[in-house]
PDB file of N, CA and C in Angstrom:
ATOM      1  N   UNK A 135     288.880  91.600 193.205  1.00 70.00           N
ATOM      2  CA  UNK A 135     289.547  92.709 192.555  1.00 70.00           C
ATOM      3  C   UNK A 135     289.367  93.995 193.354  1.00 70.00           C
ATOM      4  N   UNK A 136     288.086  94.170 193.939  1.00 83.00           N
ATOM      5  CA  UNK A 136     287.648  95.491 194.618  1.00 83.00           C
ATOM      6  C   UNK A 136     288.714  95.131 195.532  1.00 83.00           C
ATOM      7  N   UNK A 137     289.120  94.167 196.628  1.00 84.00           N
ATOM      8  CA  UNK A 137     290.305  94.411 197.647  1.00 84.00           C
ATOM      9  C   UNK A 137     291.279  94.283 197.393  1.00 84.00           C
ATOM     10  N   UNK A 138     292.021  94.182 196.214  1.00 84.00           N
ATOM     11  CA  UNK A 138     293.277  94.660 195.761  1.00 84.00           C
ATOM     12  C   UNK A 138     293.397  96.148 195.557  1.00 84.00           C
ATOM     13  N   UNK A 139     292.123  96.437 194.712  1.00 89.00           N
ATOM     14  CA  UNK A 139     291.966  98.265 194.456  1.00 89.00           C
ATOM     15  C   UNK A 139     292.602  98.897 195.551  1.00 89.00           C
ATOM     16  N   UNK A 140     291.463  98.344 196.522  1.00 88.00           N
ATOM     17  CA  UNK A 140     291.199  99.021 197.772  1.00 88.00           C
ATOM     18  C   UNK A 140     292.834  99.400 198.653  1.00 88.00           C
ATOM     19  N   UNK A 141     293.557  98.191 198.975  1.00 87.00           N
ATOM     20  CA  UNK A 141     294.619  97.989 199.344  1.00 87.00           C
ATOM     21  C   UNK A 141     296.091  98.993 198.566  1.00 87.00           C
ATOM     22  N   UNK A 142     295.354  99.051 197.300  1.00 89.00           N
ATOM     23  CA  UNK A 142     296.349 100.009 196.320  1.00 89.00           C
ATOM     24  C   UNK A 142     295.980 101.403 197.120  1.00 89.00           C
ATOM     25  N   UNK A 143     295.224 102.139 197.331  1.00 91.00           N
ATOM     26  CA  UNK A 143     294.631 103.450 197.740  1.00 91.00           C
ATOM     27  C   UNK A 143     295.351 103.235 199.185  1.00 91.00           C
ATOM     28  N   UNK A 144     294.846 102.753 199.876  1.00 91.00           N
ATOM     29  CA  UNK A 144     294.814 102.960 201.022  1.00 91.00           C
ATOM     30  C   UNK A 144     296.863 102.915 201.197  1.00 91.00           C
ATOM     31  N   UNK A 145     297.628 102.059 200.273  1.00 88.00           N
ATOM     32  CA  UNK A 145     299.189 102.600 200.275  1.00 88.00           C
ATOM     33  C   UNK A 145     299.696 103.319 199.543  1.00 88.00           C
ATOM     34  N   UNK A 146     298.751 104.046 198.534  1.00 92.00           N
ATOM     35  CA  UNK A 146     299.372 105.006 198.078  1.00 92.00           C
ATOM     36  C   UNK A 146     298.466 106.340 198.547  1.00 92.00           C
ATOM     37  N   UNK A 147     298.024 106.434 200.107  1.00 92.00           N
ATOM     38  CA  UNK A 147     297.574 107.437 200.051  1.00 92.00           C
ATOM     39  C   UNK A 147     298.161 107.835 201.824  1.00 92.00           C
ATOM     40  N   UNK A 148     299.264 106.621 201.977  1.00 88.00           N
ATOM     41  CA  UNK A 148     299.896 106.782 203.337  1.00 88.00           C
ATOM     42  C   UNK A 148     299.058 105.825 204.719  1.00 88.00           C
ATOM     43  N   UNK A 149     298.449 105.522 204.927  1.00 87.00           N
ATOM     44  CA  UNK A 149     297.628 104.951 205.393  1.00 87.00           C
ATOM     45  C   UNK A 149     298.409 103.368 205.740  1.00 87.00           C
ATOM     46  N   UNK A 150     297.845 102.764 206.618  1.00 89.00           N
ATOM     47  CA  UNK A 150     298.005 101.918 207.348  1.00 89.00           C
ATOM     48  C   UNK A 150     298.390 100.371 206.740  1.00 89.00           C
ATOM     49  N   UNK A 151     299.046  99.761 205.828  1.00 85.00           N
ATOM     50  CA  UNK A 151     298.359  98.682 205.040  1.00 85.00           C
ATOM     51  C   UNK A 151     298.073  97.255 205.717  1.00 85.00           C
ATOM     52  N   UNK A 152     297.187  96.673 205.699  1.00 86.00           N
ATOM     53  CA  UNK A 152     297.051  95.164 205.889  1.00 86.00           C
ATOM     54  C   UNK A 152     298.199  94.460 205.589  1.00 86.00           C
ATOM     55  N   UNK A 153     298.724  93.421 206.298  1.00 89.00           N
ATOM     56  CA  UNK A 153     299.868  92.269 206.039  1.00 89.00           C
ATOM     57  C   UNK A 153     299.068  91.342 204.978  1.00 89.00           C
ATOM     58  N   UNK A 154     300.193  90.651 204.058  1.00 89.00           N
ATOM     59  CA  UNK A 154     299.739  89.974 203.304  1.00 89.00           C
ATOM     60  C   UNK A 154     298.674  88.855 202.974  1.00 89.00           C
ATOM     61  N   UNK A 155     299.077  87.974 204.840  1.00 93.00           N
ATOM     62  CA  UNK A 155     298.548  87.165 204.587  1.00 93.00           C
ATOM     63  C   UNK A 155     296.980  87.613 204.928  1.00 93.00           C
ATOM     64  N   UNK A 156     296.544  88.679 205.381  1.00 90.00           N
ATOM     65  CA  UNK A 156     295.287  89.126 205.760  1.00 90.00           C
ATOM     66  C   UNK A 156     294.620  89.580 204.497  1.00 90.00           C
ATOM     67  N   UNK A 157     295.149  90.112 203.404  1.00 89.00           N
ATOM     68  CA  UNK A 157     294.935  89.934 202.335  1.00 89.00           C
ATOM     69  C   UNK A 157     294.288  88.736 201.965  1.00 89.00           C
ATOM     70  N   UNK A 158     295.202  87.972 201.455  1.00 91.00           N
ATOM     71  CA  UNK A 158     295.071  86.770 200.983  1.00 91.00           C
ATOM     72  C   UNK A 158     293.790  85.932 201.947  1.00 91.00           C
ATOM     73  N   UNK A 159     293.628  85.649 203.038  1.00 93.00           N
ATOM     74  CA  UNK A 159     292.515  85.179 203.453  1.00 93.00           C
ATOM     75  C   UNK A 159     291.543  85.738 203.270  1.00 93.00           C
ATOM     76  N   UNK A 160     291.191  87.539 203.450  1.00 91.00           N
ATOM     77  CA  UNK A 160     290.009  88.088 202.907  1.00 91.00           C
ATOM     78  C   UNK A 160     289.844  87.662 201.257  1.00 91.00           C
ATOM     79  N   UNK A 161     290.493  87.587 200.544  1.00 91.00           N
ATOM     80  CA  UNK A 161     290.522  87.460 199.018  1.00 91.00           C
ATOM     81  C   UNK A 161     289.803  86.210 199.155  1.00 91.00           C
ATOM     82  N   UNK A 162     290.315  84.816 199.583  1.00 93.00           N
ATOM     83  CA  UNK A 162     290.151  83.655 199.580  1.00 93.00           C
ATOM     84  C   UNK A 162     288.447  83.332 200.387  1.00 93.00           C
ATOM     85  N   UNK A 163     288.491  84.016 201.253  1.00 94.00           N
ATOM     86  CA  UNK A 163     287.181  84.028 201.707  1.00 94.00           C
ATOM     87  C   UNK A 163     285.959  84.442 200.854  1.00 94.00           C
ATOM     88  N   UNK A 164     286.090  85.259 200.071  1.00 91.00           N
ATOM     89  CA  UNK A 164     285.324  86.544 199.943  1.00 91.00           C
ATOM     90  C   UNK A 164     285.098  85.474 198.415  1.00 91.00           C
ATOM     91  N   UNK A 165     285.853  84.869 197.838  1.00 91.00           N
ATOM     92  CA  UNK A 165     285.927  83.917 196.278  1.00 91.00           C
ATOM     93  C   UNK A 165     285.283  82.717 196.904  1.00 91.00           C
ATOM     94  N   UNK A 166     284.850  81.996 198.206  1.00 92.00           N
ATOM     95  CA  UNK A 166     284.582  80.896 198.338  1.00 92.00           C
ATOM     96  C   UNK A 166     282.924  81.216 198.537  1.00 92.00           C
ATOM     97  N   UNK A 167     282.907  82.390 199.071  1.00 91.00           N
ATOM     98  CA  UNK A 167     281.304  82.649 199.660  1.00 91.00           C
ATOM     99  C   UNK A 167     280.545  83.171 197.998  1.00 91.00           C
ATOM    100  N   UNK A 168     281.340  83.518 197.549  1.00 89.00           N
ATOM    101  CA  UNK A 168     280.581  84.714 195.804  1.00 89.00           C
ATOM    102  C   UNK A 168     280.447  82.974 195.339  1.00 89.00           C
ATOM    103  N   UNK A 169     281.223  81.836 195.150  1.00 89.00           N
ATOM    104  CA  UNK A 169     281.438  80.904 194.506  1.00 89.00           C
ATOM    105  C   UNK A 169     280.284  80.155 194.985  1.00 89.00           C
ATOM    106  N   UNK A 170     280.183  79.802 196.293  1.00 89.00           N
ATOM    107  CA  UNK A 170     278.479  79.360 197.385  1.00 89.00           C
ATOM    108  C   UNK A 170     277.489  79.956 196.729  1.00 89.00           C
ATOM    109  N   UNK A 171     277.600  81.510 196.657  1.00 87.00           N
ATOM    110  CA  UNK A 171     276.214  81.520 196.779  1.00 87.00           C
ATOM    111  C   UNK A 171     275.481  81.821 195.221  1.00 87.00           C
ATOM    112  N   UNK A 172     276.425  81.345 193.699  1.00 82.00           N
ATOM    113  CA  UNK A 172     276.094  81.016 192.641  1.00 82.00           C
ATOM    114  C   UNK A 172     275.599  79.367 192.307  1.00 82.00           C
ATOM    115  N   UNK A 173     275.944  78.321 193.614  1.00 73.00           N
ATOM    116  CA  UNK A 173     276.622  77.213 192.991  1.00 73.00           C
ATOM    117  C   UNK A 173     274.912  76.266 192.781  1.00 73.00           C
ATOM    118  N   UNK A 174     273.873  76.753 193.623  1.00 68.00           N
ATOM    119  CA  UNK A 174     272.740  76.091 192.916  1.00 68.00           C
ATOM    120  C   UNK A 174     271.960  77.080 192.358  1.00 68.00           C
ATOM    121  N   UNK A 175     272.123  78.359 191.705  1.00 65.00           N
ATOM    122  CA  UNK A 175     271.413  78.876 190.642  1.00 65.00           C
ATOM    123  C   UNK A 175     271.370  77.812 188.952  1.00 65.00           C
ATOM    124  N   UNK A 176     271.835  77.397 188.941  1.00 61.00           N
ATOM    125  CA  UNK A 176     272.016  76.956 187.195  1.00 61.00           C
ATOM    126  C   UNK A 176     273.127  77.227 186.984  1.00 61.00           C
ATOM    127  N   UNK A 177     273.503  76.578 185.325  1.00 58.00           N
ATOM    128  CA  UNK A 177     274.430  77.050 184.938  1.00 58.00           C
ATOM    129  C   UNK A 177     274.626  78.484 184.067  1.00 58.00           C
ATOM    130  N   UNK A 178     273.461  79.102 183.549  1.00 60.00           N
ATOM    131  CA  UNK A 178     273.168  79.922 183.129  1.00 60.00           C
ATOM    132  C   UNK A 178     273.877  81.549 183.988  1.00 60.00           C
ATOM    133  N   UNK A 179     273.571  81.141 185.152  1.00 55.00           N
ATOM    134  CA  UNK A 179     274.325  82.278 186.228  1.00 55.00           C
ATOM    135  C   UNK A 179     275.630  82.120 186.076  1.00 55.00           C
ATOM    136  N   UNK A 180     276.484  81.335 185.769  1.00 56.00           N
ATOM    137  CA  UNK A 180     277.749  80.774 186.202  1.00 56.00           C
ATOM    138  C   UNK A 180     278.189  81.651 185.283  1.00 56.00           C
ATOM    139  N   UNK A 181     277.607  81.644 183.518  1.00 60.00           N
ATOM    140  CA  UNK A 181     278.020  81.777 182.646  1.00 60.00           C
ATOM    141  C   UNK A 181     278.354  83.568 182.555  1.00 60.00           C
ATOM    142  N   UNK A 182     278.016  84.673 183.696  1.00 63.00           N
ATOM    143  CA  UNK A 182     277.479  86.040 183.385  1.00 63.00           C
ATOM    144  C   UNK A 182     279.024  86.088 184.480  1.00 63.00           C
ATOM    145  N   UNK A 183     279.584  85.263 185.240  1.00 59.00           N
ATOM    146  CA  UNK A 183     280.426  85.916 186.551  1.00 59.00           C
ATOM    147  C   UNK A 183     281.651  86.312 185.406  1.00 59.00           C
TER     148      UNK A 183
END
């Protein structure tokens, strides 16, 4: 969500924007590593994301 924000500001403030698909891989990246590094806490952690 923070790099969608982010991406909103930075085109509505004139600024340069990232192409989509660079988006989309930071997004996709950024959900696989947060998703890693919950996945042997318990399920108890799972339950707070």
């Amino acid at each position: 969500m923070h790099t969608v924000w982010r991406e909103r500001n930075v085109r509505r403030h004139g600024e340069q924007p990232k192409d989509i698909g660079c988006l989309v891989r930071f997004v996709d990246k950024t959900m696989r590593l947060r998703l890693l590094s919950v996945k042997g806490r318990g399920s108890s952690t799972l339950m707070n994301l």
